[in-house]
Coordinates of C-alpha atoms in Angstrom, one line a residue:
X1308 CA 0.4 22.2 0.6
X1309 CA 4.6 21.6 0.7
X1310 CA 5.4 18.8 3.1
X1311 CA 9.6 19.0 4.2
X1312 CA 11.0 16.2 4.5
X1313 CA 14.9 15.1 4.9
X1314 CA 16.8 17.5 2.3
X1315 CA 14.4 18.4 -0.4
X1316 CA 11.1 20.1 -0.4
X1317 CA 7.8 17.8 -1.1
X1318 CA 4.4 18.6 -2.6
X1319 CA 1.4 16.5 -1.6
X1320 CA -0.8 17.8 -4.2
X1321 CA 0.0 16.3 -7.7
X1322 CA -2.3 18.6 -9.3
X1323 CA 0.6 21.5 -8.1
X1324 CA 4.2 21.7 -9.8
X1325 CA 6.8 19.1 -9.0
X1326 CA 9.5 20.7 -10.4
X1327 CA 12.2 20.9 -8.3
X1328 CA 12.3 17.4 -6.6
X1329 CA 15.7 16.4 -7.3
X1330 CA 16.5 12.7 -7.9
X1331 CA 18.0 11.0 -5.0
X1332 CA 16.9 8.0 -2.6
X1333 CA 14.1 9.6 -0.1
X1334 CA 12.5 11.5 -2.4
X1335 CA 12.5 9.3 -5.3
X1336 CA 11.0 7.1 -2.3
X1337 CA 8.1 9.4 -1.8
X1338 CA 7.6 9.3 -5.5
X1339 CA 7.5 5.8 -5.6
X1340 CA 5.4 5.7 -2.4
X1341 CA 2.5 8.1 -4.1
X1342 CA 3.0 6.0 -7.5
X1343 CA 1.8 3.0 -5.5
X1344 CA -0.9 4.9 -3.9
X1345 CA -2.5 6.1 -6.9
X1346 CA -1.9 9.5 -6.4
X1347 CA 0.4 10.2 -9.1
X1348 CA -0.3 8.4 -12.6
X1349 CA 3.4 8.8 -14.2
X1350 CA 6.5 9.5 -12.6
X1351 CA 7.3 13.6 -12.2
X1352 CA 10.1 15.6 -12.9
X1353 CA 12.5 16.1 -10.4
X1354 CA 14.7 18.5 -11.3
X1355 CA 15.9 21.2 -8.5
X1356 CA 15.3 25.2 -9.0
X1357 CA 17.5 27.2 -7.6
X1358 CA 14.2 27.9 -4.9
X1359 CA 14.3 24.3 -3.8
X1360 CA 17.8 24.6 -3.3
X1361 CA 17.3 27.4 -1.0
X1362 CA 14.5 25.5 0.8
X1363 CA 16.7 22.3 0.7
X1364 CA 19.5 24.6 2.8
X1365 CA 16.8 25.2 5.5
X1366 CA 15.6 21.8 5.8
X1367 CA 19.0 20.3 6.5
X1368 CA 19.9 22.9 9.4
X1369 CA 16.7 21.9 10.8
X1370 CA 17.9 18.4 10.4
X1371 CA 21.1 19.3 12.2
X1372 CA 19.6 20.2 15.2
X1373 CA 18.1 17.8 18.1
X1374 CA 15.1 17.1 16.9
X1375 CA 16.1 16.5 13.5
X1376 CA 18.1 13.7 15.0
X1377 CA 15.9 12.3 16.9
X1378 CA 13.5 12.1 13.7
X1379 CA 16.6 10.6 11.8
X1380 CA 16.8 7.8 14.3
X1381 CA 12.9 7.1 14.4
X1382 CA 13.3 6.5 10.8
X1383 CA 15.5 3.7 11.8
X1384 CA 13.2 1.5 13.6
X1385 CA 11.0 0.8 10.4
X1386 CA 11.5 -3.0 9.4
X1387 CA 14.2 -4.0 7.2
X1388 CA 15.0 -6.7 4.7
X1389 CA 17.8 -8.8 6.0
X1390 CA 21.2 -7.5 5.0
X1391 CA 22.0 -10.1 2.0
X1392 CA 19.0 -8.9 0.0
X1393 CA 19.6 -5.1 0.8
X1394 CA 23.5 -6.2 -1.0
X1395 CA 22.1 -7.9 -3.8
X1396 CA 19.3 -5.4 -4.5
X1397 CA 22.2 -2.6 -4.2
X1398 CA 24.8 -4.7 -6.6
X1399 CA 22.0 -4.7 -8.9
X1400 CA 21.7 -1.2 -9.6
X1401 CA 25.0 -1.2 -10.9
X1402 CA 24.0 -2.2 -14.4
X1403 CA 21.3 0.5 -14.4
X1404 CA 24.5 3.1 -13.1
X1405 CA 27.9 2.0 -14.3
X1406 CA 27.3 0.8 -17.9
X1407 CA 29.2 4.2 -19.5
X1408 CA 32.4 3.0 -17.3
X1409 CA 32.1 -0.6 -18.6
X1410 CA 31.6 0.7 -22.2
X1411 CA 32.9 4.0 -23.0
X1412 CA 36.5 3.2 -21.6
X1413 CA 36.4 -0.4 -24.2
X1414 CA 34.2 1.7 -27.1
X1415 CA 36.9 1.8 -30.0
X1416 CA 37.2 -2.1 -29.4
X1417 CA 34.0 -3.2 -28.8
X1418 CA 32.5 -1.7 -32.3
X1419 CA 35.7 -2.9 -34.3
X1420 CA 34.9 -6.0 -32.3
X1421 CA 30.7 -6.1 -33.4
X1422 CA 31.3 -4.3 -36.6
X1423 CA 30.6 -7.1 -38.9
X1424 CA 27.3 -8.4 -37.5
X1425 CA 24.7 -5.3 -39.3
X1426 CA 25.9 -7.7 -42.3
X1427 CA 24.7 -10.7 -40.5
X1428 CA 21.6 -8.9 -39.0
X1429 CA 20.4 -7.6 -42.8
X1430 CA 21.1 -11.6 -44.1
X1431 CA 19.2 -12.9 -41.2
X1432 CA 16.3 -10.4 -42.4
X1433 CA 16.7 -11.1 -45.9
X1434 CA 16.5 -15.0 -45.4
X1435 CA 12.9 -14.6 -43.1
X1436 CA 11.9 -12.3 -45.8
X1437 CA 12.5 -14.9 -48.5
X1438 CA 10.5 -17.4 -47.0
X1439 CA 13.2 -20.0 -46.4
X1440 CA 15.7 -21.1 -43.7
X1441 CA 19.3 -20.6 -44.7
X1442 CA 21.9 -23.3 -44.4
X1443 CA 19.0 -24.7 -42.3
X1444 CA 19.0 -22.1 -39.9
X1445 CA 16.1 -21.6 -37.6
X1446 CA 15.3 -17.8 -36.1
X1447 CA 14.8 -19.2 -32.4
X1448 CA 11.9 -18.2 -30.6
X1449 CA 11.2 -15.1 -32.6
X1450 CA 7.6 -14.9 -34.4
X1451 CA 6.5 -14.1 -37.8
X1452 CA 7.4 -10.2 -38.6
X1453 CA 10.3 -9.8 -37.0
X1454 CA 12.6 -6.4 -37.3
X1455 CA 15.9 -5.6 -38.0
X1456 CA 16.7 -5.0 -33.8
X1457 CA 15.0 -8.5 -33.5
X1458 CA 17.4 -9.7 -36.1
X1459 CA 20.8 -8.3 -35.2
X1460 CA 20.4 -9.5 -31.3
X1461 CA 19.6 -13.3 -32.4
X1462 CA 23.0 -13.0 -34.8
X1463 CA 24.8 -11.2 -32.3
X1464 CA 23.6 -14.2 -29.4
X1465 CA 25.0 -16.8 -32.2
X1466 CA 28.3 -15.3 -32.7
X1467 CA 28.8 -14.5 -29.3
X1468 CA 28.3 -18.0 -28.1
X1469 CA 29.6 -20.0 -31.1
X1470 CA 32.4 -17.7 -32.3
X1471 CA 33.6 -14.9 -29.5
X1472 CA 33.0 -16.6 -26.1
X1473 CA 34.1 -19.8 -24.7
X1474 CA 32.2 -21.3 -21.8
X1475 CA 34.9 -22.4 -18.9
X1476 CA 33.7 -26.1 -18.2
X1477 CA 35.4 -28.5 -18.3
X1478 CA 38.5 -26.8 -16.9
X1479 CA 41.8 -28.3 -18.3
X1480 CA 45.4 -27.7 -16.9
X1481 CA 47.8 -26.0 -19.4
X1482 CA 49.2 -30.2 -19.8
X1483 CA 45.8 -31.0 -20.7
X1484 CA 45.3 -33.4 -18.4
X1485 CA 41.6 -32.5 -16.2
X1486 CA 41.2 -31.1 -13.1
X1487 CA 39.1 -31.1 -9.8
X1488 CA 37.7 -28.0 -8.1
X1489 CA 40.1 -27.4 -4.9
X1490 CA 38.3 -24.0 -3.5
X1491 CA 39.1 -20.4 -3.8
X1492 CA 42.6 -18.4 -4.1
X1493 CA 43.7 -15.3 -3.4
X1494 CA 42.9 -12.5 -6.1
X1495 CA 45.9 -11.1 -7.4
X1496 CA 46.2 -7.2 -8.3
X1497 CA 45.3 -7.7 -11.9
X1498 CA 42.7 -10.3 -10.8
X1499 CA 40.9 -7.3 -8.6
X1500 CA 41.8 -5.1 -11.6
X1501 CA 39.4 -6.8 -14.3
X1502 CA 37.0 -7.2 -11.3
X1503 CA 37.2 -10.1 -10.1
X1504 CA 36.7 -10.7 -6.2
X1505 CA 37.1 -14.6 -6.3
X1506 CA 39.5 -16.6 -8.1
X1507 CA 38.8 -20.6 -8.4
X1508 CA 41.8 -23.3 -7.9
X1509 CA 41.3 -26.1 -10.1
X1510 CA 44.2 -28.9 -9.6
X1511 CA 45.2 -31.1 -12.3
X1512 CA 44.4 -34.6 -12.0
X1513 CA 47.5 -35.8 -14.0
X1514 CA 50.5 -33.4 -12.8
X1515 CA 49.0 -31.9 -9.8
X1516 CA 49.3 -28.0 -10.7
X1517 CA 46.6 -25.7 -9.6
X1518 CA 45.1 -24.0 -12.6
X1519 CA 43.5 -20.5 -11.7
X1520 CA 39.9 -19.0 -12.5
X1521 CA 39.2 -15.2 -11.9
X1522 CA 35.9 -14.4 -12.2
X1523 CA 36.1 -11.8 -14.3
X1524 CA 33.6 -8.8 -14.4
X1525 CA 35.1 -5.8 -16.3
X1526 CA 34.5 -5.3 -20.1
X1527 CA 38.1 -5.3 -20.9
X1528 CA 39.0 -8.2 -18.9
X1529 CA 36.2 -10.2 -20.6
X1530 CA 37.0 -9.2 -24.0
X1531 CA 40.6 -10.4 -23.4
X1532 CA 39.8 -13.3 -21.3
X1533 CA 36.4 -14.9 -23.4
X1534 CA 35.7 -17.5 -21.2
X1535 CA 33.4 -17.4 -18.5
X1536 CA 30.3 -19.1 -17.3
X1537 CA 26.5 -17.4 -17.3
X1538 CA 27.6 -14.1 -15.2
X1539 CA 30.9 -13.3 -17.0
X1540 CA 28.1 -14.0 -20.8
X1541 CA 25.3 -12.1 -19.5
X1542 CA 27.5 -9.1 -18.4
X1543 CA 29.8 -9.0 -21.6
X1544 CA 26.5 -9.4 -23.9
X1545 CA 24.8 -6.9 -21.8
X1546 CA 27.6 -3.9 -22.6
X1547 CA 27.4 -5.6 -26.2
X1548 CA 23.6 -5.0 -26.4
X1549 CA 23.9 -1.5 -25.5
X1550 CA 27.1 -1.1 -27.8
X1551 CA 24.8 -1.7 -30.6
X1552 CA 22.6 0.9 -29.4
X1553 CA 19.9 -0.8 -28.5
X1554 CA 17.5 -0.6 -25.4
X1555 CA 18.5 -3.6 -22.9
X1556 CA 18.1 -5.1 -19.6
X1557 CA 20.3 -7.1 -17.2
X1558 CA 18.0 -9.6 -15.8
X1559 CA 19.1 -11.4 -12.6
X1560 CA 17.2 -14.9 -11.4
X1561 CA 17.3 -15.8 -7.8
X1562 CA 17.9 -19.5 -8.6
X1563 CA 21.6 -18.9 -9.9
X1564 CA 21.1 -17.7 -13.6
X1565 CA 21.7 -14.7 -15.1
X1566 CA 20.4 -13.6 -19.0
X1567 CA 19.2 -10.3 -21.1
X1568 CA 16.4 -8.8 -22.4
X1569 CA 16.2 -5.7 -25.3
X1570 CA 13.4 -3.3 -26.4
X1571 CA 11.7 -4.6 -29.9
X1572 CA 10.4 -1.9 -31.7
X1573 CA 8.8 -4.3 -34.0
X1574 CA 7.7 -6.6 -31.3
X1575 CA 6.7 -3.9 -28.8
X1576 CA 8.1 -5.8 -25.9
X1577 CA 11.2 -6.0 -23.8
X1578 CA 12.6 -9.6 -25.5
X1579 CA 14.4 -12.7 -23.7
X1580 CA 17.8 -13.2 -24.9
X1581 CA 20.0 -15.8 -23.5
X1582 CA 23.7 -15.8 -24.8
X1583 CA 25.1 -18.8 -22.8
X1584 CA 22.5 -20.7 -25.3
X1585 CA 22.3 -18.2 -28.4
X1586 CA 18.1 -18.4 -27.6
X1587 CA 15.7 -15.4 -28.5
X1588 CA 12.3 -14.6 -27.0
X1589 CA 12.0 -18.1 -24.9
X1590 CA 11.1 -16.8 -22.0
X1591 CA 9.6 -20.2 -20.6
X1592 CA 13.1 -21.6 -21.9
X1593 CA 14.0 -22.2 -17.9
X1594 CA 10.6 -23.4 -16.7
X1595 CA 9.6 -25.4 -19.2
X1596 CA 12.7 -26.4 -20.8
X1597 CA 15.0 -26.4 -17.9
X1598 CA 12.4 -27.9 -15.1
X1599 CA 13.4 -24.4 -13.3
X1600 CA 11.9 -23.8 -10.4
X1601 CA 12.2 -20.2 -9.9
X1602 CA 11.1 -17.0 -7.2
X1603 CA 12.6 -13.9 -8.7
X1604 CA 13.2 -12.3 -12.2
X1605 CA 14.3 -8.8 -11.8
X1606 CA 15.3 -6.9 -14.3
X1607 CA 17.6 -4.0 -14.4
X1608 CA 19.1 -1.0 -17.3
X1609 CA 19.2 2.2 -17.3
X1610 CA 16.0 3.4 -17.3
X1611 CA 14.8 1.6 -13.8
X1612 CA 13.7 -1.9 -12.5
X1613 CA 11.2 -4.1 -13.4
X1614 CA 9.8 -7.4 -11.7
X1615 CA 9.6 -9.7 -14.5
X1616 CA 9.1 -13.0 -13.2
X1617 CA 5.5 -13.4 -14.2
X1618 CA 6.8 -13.4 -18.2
X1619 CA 9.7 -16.2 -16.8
X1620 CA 7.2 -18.6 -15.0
X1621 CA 4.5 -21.0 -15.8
X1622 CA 2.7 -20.7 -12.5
X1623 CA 2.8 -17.6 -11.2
X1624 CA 0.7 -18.4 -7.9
X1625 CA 3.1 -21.1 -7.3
X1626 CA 5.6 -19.0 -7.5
X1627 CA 4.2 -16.4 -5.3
X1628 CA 4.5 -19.6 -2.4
X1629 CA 7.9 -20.0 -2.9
X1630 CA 8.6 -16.4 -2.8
X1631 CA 6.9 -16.2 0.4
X1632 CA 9.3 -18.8 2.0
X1633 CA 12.3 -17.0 1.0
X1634 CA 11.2 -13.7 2.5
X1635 CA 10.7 -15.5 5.9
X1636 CA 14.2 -17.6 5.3
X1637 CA 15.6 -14.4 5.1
X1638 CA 16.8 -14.6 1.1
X1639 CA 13.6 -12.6 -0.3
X1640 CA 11.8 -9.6 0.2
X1641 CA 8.4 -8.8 1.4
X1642 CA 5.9 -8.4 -1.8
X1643 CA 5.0 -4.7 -1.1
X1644 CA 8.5 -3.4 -0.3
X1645 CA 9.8 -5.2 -3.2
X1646 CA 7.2 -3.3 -5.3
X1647 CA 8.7 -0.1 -3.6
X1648 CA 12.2 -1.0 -4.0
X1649 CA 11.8 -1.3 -8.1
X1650 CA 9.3 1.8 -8.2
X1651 CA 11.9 4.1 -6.1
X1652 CA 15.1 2.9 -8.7
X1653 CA 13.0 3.6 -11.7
X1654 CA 11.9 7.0 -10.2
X1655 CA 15.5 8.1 -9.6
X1656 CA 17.0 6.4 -12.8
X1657 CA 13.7 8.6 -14.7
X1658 CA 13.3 11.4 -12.4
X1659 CA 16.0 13.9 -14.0
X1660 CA 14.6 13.0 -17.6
X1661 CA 12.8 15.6 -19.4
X1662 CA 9.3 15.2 -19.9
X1663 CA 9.5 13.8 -23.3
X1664 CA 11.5 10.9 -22.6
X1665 CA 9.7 10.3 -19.8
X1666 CA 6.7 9.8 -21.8
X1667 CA 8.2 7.3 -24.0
X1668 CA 9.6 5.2 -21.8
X1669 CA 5.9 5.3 -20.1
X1670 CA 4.5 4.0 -23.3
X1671 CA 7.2 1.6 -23.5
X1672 CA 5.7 0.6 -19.8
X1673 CA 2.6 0.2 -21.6
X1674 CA 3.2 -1.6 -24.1
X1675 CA 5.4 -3.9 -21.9
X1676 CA 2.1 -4.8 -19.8
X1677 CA 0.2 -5.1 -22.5
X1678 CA 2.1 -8.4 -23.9
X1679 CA 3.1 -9.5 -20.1
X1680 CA -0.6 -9.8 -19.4
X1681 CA -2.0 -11.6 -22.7
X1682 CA -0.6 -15.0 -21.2
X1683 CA -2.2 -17.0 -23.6
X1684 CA -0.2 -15.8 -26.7
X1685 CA 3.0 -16.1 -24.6
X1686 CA 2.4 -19.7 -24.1
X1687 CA 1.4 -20.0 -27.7
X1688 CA 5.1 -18.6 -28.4
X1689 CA 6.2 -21.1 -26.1
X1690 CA 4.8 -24.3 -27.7
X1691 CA 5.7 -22.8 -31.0
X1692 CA 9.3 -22.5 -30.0
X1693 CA 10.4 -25.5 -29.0
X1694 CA 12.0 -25.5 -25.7
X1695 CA 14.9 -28.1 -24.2
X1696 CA 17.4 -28.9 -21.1
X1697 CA 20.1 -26.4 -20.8
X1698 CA 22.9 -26.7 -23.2
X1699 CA 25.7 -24.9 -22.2
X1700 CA 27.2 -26.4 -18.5
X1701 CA 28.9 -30.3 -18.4
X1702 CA 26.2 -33.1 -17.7
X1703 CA 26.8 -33.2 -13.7
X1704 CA 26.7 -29.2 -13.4
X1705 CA 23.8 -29.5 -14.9
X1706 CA 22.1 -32.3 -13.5
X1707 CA 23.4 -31.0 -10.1
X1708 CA 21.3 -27.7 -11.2
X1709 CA 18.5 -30.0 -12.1
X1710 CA 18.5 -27.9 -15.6
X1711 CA 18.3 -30.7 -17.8
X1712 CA 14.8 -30.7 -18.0
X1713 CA 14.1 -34.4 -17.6

């Protein structure tokens, strides 16, 4: 039985064909819907024929007319999320969408700029293989076995934070003398150029000048700038990550924090990777270390969304309670609708796929659920990884943050 509905052409039945549901918003939304349901076990291919397309044609003059308006505007009245999470889901799926225009414009640069740290990666490997810790380097949180991928992200982390990037605090005036936070400026055309919709005025406590702060959020304002604070490292490492070809995530936490994860072959799990502190595979880094007490870990790259906060959090049924009183403060979602949200980004980021890489990033699901649900050997990692306060921040940002962890 074919069910129309908005411009494309549905099918109830999953046992028929589904070829031909093209990728956008209300269908990948039906998919989604259906996922949930258990009516379909794996998400469907959704490319058009040129038959759908034909049908699609019909369905839209339909839509055109009276009743299709009146159908448009019923839609309307279903309940809503309040507006600042429908923004801040929405800015999220620009790291699953816009990564070629951060990285293919920047590409020459960024792998002259990562081109030495295979080298590092392979001495990292060698060292772990040898049995001994070199120059009395640890490997972070990373277990016994580790791969190469596992490897070149944990020397990659290091560089990054101890060698390429600079974090901003304490901000000093151009005299040296320090200086007090004064509010925000005006962004200037080369400011809104590398991305950056807020600029910070710092005055100088010695000779009064205001010292300026774009937040910058381009790749190649980042790689000229090198200083930021967790957003400006988590987005720069992010492009980095996928510059060295691997599989990676941009993970956003509600409580003002921002980090990465990549796919281990090795490990067969989607890793924590904080570059702000150089850490691996601590992923109870902020809840145990950091006395974090967090509602939402989502996690975003190109191949969909993931909820991830179960992996980040100690107590997840605590954190199901506080979740529940920022959806009715208006600065969370409803469980099931978040569930739907995710499901209908993954469906359009997959839906176009062919049906082989489909089926690998399913098993990659898999897999993924596998580890997330063994919580004892996660906390084992955990214990065995030693976890502290944050590092990176001044004292009093930090202690403002309550990420100290005393």
């Amino acid at each position: 039985m074919l069910v129309t509905h908005s411009s494309i052409v549905f099918i109830d039945n999953p046992q028929q064909s589904t070829k031909g549901m093209p990728a956008g918003p209300v269908e990948s939304g039906y998919v989604a819907h259906q996922l949930l349901a258990g009516v379909y076990d794996s998400i469907p291919s959704l490319e058009p024929t040129a038959e759908d397309t034909a049908r699609a044609r019909e369905v839209m003059s339909l839509l055109q007319s009276e009743a299709g308006t009146q159908w448009a505007r019923s839609g309307s009245l279903r309940r809503r999320e309040p507006r600042s999470m429908d923004n801040t889901f929405t800015n999220l799926k620009k790291h699953s969408w816009e990564t070629d225009a951060h990285l293919n414009p920047n590409r020459v640069e960024i792998d002259l700029t990562l081109a030495h740290l295979p080298k590092r990666a392979e001495d990292l490997v060698k060292s772990h293989k040898a049995g001994h810790k070199k120059g009395g380097e640890s490997f972070s949180g990373l277990p016994p076995g580790f791969g190469y991928e596992d490897a070149l992200v944990l020397a990659a982390a290091r560089w990054f934070k101890h060698e390429y990037f600079r974090w901003a605090d304490p901000i000093k005036c151009a005299c040296g003398g320090d200086t007090t936070y004064e509010g925000q400026g005006e962004p200037s055309a080369e400011d809104l150029q590398g991305g950056a919709g807020r600029v910070e005025l710092h005055k100088c406590t010695a000779c009064e000048k205001d010292t300026r702060f774009p937040r910058y959020n381009t790749t190649e304002a980042l790689m000229r700038a090198k200083v930021g604070r967790c957003g400006e490292f988590a987005q720069l490492f992010y492009i980095f990550l996928l510059a060295l070809g691997l599989e990676a995530r941009y993970v956003w936490n509600s409580e003002d924090h921002v980090w990465t994860e990549y796919w281990s072959p090795t490990l067969q799990h989607w890793v924590h990777v904080d570059s702000c502190e150089a850490e691996v595979n601590k992923p109870l880094l902020y809840d145990r270390g950091w006395g974090k007490m967090q509602a939402y870990c989502l996690a975003f790259g190109a191949a969909g969304a993931e909820d991830v906060t179960k992996v980040y959090v100690d107590d997840m049924a605590a954190c199901l309670r506080r979740r529940e009183d920022k959806w009715r403060q208006g600065t969370g979602w409803e469980e099931d609708h978040l569930a739907w949200l995710l499901l209908t980004h993954t469906v359009q980021c997959r839906g176009l796929l062919d049906e082989e890489e489909r089926l690998v990033l399913q098993s990659m699901d898999e897999a993924q659920a596998r580890w997330a649900a063994d919580e004892g050997e996660r906390w084992r990692e955990a214990e065995a990884s030693g976890l502290q306060g944050r590092q990176s921040g001044t004292e009093e940002w930090k202690e403002a943050r309550g990420e100290t962890g005393k």
